[in-house]
Coordinates of N, CA and C in Angstrom, one line a residue:
M1 N -10.9 -2.0 21.9 CA -9.8 -1.3 22.5 C -10.0 0.2 22.4
K2 N -9.7 0.9 23.5 CA -9.9 2.3 23.6 C -8.7 3.0 22.8
E3 N -9.1 4.0 22.0 CA -8.1 4.8 21.2 C -7.4 5.7 22.2
S4 N -6.1 6.0 21.8 CA -5.3 6.9 22.6 C -4.5 7.8 21.6
I5 N -4.2 9.0 22.1 CA -3.3 9.8 21.3 C -1.9 9.2 21.1
E6 N -1.4 8.5 22.1 CA -0.1 7.8 22.0 C -0.2 6.7 20.9
G7 N -1.3 6.0 20.9 CA -1.5 5.0 19.9 C -1.5 5.5 18.4
F8 N -2.2 6.7 18.3 CA -2.2 7.3 16.9 C -0.7 7.8 16.6
L9 N 0.0 8.4 17.6 CA 1.3 8.9 17.3 C 2.3 7.7 17.0
L10 N 2.1 6.6 17.7 CA 3.0 5.4 17.3 C 2.7 5.0 15.9
S11 N 1.4 4.9 15.5 CA 1.1 4.6 14.1 C 1.8 5.5 13.1
L12 N 1.7 6.8 13.4 CA 2.3 7.8 12.5 C 3.8 7.7 12.4
E13 N 4.4 7.4 13.6 CA 5.9 7.2 13.6 C 6.3 6.0 12.8
K14 N 5.5 4.9 12.8 CA 5.8 3.8 12.0 C 5.6 4.1 10.5
I15 N 4.5 4.7 10.2 CA 4.2 5.1 8.8 C 5.3 6.0 8.3
S16 N 5.9 6.9 9.1 CA 6.9 7.9 8.7 C 8.2 7.3 8.2
K17 N 8.3 6.0 8.5 CA 9.6 5.3 8.1 C 9.5 4.8 6.6
S18 N 8.3 5.0 6.0 CA 8.1 4.6 4.6 C 9.1 5.4 3.7
N19 N 9.4 4.7 2.6 CA 10.3 5.3 1.6 C 9.8 6.7 1.1
H20 N 8.5 6.8 1.0 CA 7.9 8.0 0.4 C 7.8 9.2 1.4
I21 N 7.7 8.9 2.7 CA 7.5 10.0 3.7 C 8.9 10.6 4.0
R22 N 9.0 11.9 3.9 CA 10.2 12.6 4.2 C 10.3 12.9 5.6
E23 N 9.2 13.3 6.2 CA 9.2 13.8 7.6 C 7.9 13.8 8.2
L24 N 7.9 13.5 9.6 CA 6.7 13.6 10.4 C 6.8 14.8 11.2
K25 N 5.8 15.7 11.1 CA 5.8 16.9 11.9 C 4.6 16.9 12.9
V26 N 4.8 16.9 14.2 CA 3.7 17.0 15.1 C 3.4 18.5 15.4
I27 N 2.2 18.9 15.0 CA 1.9 20.3 15.2 C 1.3 20.6 16.5
E28 N 0.4 19.7 17.0 CA -0.2 19.8 18.3 C -0.4 18.5 18.9
K29 N -0.1 18.3 20.2 CA -0.3 17.1 20.9 C -0.7 17.4 22.3
T30 N -1.9 16.9 22.7 CA -2.3 17.0 24.1 C -2.8 15.6 24.5
K31 N -3.4 15.4 25.7 CA -3.9 14.1 26.1 C -5.1 13.7 25.2
S32 N -5.8 14.6 24.5 CA -6.9 14.2 23.7 C -6.9 14.7 22.3
I33 N -5.9 15.4 21.9 CA -5.8 16.0 20.5 C -4.4 15.7 19.9
L34 N -4.4 15.3 18.7 CA -3.2 15.2 17.9 C -3.4 15.8 16.5
K35 N -2.5 16.7 16.1 CA -2.5 17.2 14.8 C -1.1 17.1 14.3
A36 N -1.0 16.3 13.2 CA 0.4 16.0 12.6 C 0.3 16.0 11.1
R37 N 1.5 16.1 10.5 CA 1.6 16.0 9.1 C 2.7 15.0 8.7
L38 N 2.4 14.2 7.7 CA 3.3 13.3 7.1 C 3.7 14.0 5.7
H39 N 5.0 14.5 5.7 CA 5.4 15.2 4.5 C 6.0 14.3 3.4
F40 N 5.6 14.4 2.2 CA 6.2 13.9 1.0 C 7.2 14.9 0.5
S41 N 6.9 16.2 0.6 CA 7.7 17.3 0.2 C 7.2 18.5 1.0
D42 N 7.8 19.7 0.7 CA 7.3 20.9 1.4 C 5.8 21.2 1.1
D43 N 5.4 20.9 -0.1 CA 4.0 21.3 -0.5 C 3.1 20.1 -0.6
I44 N 3.5 18.9 -0.3 CA 2.6 17.7 -0.4 C 2.7 17.0 0.9
F45 N 1.6 16.9 1.6 CA 1.6 16.2 2.9 C 0.2 15.6 3.2
I46 N 0.2 14.7 4.1 CA -1.1 14.2 4.7 C -1.2 14.8 6.0
Q47 N -2.3 15.5 6.3 CA -2.6 16.1 7.6 C -3.6 15.2 8.3
I48 N -3.2 14.9 9.6 CA -4.0 14.0 10.4 C -4.4 14.8 11.6
Y49 N -5.7 14.9 11.9 CA -6.2 15.5 13.1 C -7.1 14.5 13.8
V50 N -6.9 14.3 15.1 CA -7.6 13.4 15.9 C -8.0 14.1 17.3
N51 N -9.3 14.0 17.6 CA -9.7 14.5 18.9 C -10.5 13.3 19.5
I52 N -9.9 12.7 20.5 CA -10.5 11.5 21.0 C -11.7 11.8 22.0
K53 N -11.8 13.0 22.5 CA -12.9 13.4 23.4 C -14.2 13.7 22.6
R54 N -14.0 14.2 21.4 CA -15.2 14.7 20.7 C -16.1 13.6 20.2
P55 N -15.9 12.5 19.6 CA -14.7 12.1 18.9 C -14.7 12.6 17.5
K56 N -13.6 13.0 17.0 CA -13.5 13.6 15.6 C -12.1 13.2 15.0
K57 N -12.2 12.8 13.7 CA -10.9 12.5 13.0 C -11.0 13.2 11.6
N58 N -9.9 13.8 11.2 CA -9.8 14.3 9.8 C -8.5 13.9 9.2
Y59 N -8.6 13.2 8.1 CA -7.4 12.8 7.3 C -7.5 13.5 6.0
A60 N -6.4 14.2 5.6 CA -6.5 14.9 4.3 C -5.2 14.9 3.6
L61 N -5.2 14.7 2.3 CA -4.1 14.8 1.4 C -4.1 16.2 0.9
I62 N -3.0 16.9 1.1 CA -2.9 18.3 0.8 C -1.8 18.5 -0.2
I63 N -2.1 19.3 -1.3 CA -1.1 19.7 -2.3 C -1.2 21.2 -2.4
N64 N -0.1 21.9 -2.2 CA -0.1 23.4 -2.3 C -1.3 24.0 -1.5
D65 N -1.4 23.6 -0.3 CA -2.4 24.1 0.6 C -3.9 23.9 0.2
I66 N -4.1 22.9 -0.7 CA -5.5 22.6 -1.1 C -5.7 21.1 -0.8
R67 N -6.8 20.8 -0.1 CA -7.2 19.4 0.1 C -7.6 18.8 -1.3
I68 N -7.0 17.7 -1.6 CA -7.4 17.0 -2.9 C -8.0 15.6 -2.6
F69 N -8.0 15.2 -1.4 CA -8.6 13.9 -1.0 C -8.7 13.9 0.5
G70 N -9.8 13.4 1.1 CA -9.9 13.4 2.5 C -11.0 12.4 3.0
K71 N -10.9 12.1 4.3 CA -11.8 11.2 5.0 C -12.0 11.8 6.4
D72 N -13.3 12.0 6.8 CA -13.6 12.6 8.1 C -14.5 11.8 8.9
Y73 N -14.3 11.8 10.2 CA -15.2 11.1 11.1 C -15.8 12.2 12.1
I74 N -17.1 12.5 11.9 CA -17.7 13.6 12.7 C -19.1 13.1 13.1
F75 N -19.4 13.4 14.3 CA -20.8 13.1 14.9 C -21.0 11.6 14.7
G76 N -20.0 10.7 14.9 CA -20.2 9.3 14.8 C -20.3 8.7 13.5
L77 N -20.1 9.5 12.4 CA -20.2 8.9 11.0 C -18.9 9.4 10.2
W78 N -18.5 8.5 9.3 CA -17.4 8.8 8.4 C -18.1 9.3 7.1
H79 N -17.3 10.2 6.4 CA -17.7 10.6 5.1 C -16.4 10.9 4.3
L80 N -16.5 10.9 3.0 CA -15.3 11.0 2.1 C -15.4 12.3 1.3
H81 N -14.2 12.9 1.1 CA -14.0 13.9 0.1 C -13.2 13.3 -1.0
P82 N -13.9 12.8 -2.0 CA -13.3 12.0 -3.1 C -12.2 12.8 -3.9
F83 N -11.2 12.1 -4.4 CA -10.2 12.7 -5.2 C -10.8 13.4 -6.4
E84 N -11.8 12.9 -7.0 CA -12.4 13.4 -8.2 C -13.1 14.7 -7.9
S85 N -13.5 14.9 -6.7 CA -14.3 16.1 -6.3 C -14.2 16.4 -4.8
P86 N -13.0 16.9 -4.4 CA -12.7 16.9 -3.0 C -13.5 17.9 -2.1
Q87 N -14.2 18.8 -2.8 CA -15.1 19.7 -2.0 C -16.4 19.0 -1.7
K88 N -16.7 17.9 -2.3 CA -17.9 17.2 -2.1 C -17.9 16.3 -0.8
H89 N -19.0 16.2 -0.1 CA -19.1 15.3 1.0 C -19.9 14.0 0.5
D90 N -19.1 12.9 0.4 CA -19.7 11.7 -0.1 C -20.1 10.9 1.2
D91 N -21.4 10.7 1.5 CA -21.7 9.9 2.6 C -22.5 8.7 2.2
S92 N -22.1 8.1 1.1 CA -22.6 6.8 0.6 C -22.2 5.7 1.6
E93 N -22.8 4.6 1.5 CA -22.5 3.5 2.3 C -21.0 3.1 2.3
K94 N -20.4 3.1 1.1 CA -19.0 2.8 0.9 C -18.1 3.9 1.6
A95 N -18.5 5.2 1.5 CA -17.8 6.3 2.1 C -17.9 6.3 3.6
R96 N -18.9 5.7 4.1 CA -19.1 5.7 5.6 C -18.3 4.6 6.2
K97 N -17.6 3.7 5.4 CA -16.8 2.6 6.0 C -15.6 3.2 6.8
P98 N -15.4 2.8 8.0 CA -14.3 3.2 8.8 C -12.9 3.0 8.1
I99 N -12.0 3.8 8.4 CA -10.6 3.7 7.8 C -9.6 4.0 8.8
T100 N -8.5 3.2 8.8 CA -7.4 3.5 9.7 C -6.5 4.5 9.1
I101 N -5.6 5.1 9.9 CA -4.6 6.0 9.3 C -3.7 5.3 8.3
E102 N -3.4 4.1 8.6 CA -2.5 3.3 7.6 C -3.2 3.2 6.3
E103 N -4.5 2.8 6.3 CA -5.3 2.7 5.1 C -5.4 4.0 4.3
F104 N -5.6 5.1 5.0 CA -5.7 6.4 4.4 C -4.4 6.7 3.7
V105 N -3.3 6.5 4.4 CA -2.0 6.9 3.9 C -1.7 6.0 2.6
E106 N -2.1 4.8 2.6 CA -1.9 3.9 1.5 C -2.7 4.4 0.3
E107 N -4.0 4.8 0.5 CA -4.8 5.3 -0.5 C -4.3 6.7 -1.1
A108 N -3.8 7.5 -0.2 CA -3.3 8.8 -0.6 C -2.0 8.6 -1.4
T109 N -1.1 7.7 -1.0 CA 0.1 7.4 -1.7 C -0.2 6.9 -3.1
F110 N -1.2 6.0 -3.2 CA -1.7 5.5 -4.5 C -2.1 6.7 -5.4
I111 N -2.9 7.6 -4.9 CA -3.3 8.8 -5.6 C -2.1 9.6 -6.1
L112 N -1.1 9.9 -5.2 CA 0.1 10.6 -5.6 C 0.9 9.9 -6.6
S113 N 1.0 8.6 -6.5 CA 1.9 7.8 -7.4 C 1.2 7.4 -8.7
E114 N 0.0 6.8 -8.6 CA -0.6 6.2 -9.8 C -1.5 7.2 -10.6
K115 N -2.2 8.1 -9.9 CA -3.1 9.0 -10.5 C -2.4 10.3 -10.9
L116 N -1.5 10.8 -10.1 CA -0.8 12.1 -10.4 C 0.6 11.9 -10.8
G117 N 1.3 10.8 -10.6 CA 2.7 10.6 -11.0 C 3.6 11.5 -10.3
M118 N 3.3 11.8 -9.0 CA 4.1 12.8 -8.3 C 5.2 12.2 -7.4
I119 N 5.0 10.9 -7.1 CA 6.1 10.3 -6.2 C 6.4 8.9 -6.9

């Protein structure tokens, strides 16, 4: 199935109904680009960037303007910015496994809840 910006936006709208998500903010939306944030609070959010023409995807958990966890799809390959060392590019076999927005949000929520006790 071909990906679409509308499909990504529908997924984010569904996710935004979660108990932990306070607000969905769409920052940019065109036919091929979506940049949005799922806010837990003013300073804690998940930023989603999708460009279906490139194709490129960036999913990041941000606290106080610093990425603490992320997963990127660039040049046809996924890599991970692990929670333990978010500046690192982990391109191991496990890190290259594709991930959906829903799976990323689930993992980010687990980090905020279980590892950091913030939500």
